[in-house]
PDB file of C-alpha atoms in Angstrom:
ATOM      1  CA  MET U  11      16.011  25.917 -32.700  1.00 93.00           C
ATOM      2  CA  VAL U  12      16.415  29.368 -31.180  1.00 96.00           C
ATOM      3  CA  VAL U  13      13.755  31.822 -32.318  1.00 95.00           C
ATOM      4  CA  CYS U  14      14.832  34.853 -30.309  1.00 95.00           C
ATOM      5  CA  VAL U  15      18.510  35.279 -29.523  1.00 94.00           C
ATOM      6  CA  CYS U  16      17.899  38.394 -27.405  1.00 94.00           C
ATOM      7  CA  ASN U  17      15.609  36.499 -25.024  1.00 94.00           C
ATOM      8  CA  ALA U  18      16.898  32.932 -25.555  1.00 95.00           C
ATOM      9  CA  ILE U  19      13.447  31.735 -26.639  1.00 96.00           C
ATOM     10  CA  ARG U  20      13.297  28.398 -28.409  1.00 97.00           C
ATOM     11  CA  GLU U  21      10.836  27.253 -31.054  1.00 97.00           C
ATOM     12  CA  CYS U  22       9.288  24.692 -28.713  1.00 97.00           C
ATOM     13  CA  GLN U  23       8.511  27.471 -26.212  1.00 97.00           C
ATOM     14  CA  VAL U  24       6.752  29.558 -28.869  1.00 97.00           C
ATOM     15  CA  ARG U  25       4.763  26.485 -29.952  1.00 97.00           C
ATOM     16  CA  GLU U  26       3.739  25.788 -26.343  1.00 97.00           C
ATOM     17  CA  ALA U  27       2.658  29.401 -25.887  1.00 97.00           C
ATOM     18  CA  ALA U  28       0.592  29.198 -29.078  1.00 97.00           C
ATOM     19  CA  ARG U  29      -1.073  25.992 -27.865  1.00 96.00           C
ATOM     20  CA  ALA U  30      -1.828  27.774 -24.590  1.00 96.00           C
ATOM     21  CA  GLY U  31      -3.702  30.531 -26.442  1.00 96.00           C
ATOM     22  CA  SER U  32      -1.159  33.139 -27.527  1.00 96.00           C
ATOM     23  CA  THR U  33      -2.133  34.533 -30.920  1.00 96.00           C
ATOM     24  CA  THR U  34       0.704  37.017 -31.415  1.00 95.00           C
ATOM     25  CA  ALA U  35       4.438  37.001 -30.863  1.00 94.00           C
ATOM     26  CA  CYS U  36       4.089  39.647 -28.140  1.00 93.00           C
ATOM     27  CA  GLN U  37       1.528  37.526 -26.287  1.00 96.00           C
ATOM     28  CA  ALA U  38       3.749  34.467 -26.565  1.00 96.00           C
ATOM     29  CA  TYR U  39       6.755  36.365 -25.249  1.00 95.00           C
ATOM     30  CA  ARG U  40       4.742  37.853 -22.383  1.00 96.00           C
ATOM     31  CA  SER U  41       3.514  34.382 -21.424  1.00 96.00           C
ATOM     32  CA  LEU U  42       7.188  33.423 -21.121  1.00 96.00           C
ATOM     33  CA  GLY U  43       7.927  36.480 -18.982  1.00 96.00           C
ATOM     34  CA  ARG U  44       9.814  38.287 -21.733  1.00 94.00           C
ATOM     35  CA  GLN U  45       9.257  40.933 -24.396  1.00 87.00           C
ATOM     36  CA  PRO U  46      10.567  41.384 -27.941  1.00 85.00           C
ATOM     37  CA  LYS U  47      13.665  43.551 -28.047  1.00 91.00           C
ATOM     38  CA  CYS U  48      15.144  44.057 -31.512  1.00 92.00           C
ATOM     39  CA  GLY U  49      12.129  42.611 -33.371  1.00 90.00           C
ATOM     40  CA  GLN U  50      14.071  40.495 -35.857  1.00 94.00           C
ATOM     41  CA  CYS U  51      12.413  37.325 -34.522  1.00 94.00           C
ATOM     42  CA  THR U  52       8.774  38.404 -34.584  1.00 93.00           C
ATOM     43  CA  PRO U  53       8.043  37.322 -38.201  1.00 95.00           C
ATOM     44  CA  PHE U  54       9.455  33.861 -37.466  1.00 95.00           C
ATOM     45  CA  ALA U  55       7.562  33.624 -34.161  1.00 96.00           C
ATOM     46  CA  ARG U  56       4.382  34.746 -35.932  1.00 96.00           C
ATOM     47  CA  ALA U  57       4.837  31.998 -38.552  1.00 97.00           C
ATOM     48  CA  ILE U  58       5.261  29.378 -35.821  1.00 97.00           C
ATOM     49  CA  ILE U  59       2.123  30.596 -34.053  1.00 97.00           C
ATOM     50  CA  ASP U  60       0.151  30.579 -37.331  1.00 97.00           C
ATOM     51  CA  ASP U  61       1.364  27.049 -37.997  1.00 96.00           C
ATOM     52  CA  GLU U  62       0.232  25.875 -34.564  1.00 94.00           C
ATOM     53  CA  ARG U  63      -3.158  27.569 -34.944  1.00 91.00           C
ATOM     54  CA  ALA U  64      -3.696  25.952 -38.352  1.00 93.00           C
ATOM     55  CA  ALA U  65      -2.892  22.534 -36.894  1.00 88.00           C
ATOM     56  CA  ALA U  66      -5.365  22.957 -34.022  1.00 74.00           C
TER      57      ALA U  66
END
């Protein structure tokens, strides 16, 4: 599933970034070499990161 259309970031990439230590959407995007643009995706990315952190 695509999380960020602006940057073509997929859910699996956000999950991998969270597993690698990213705790915020901005950190996850930076780890992928991108940055949030319009911001519509950040709540969804944040939820994915929270889910991964809870599972750890």
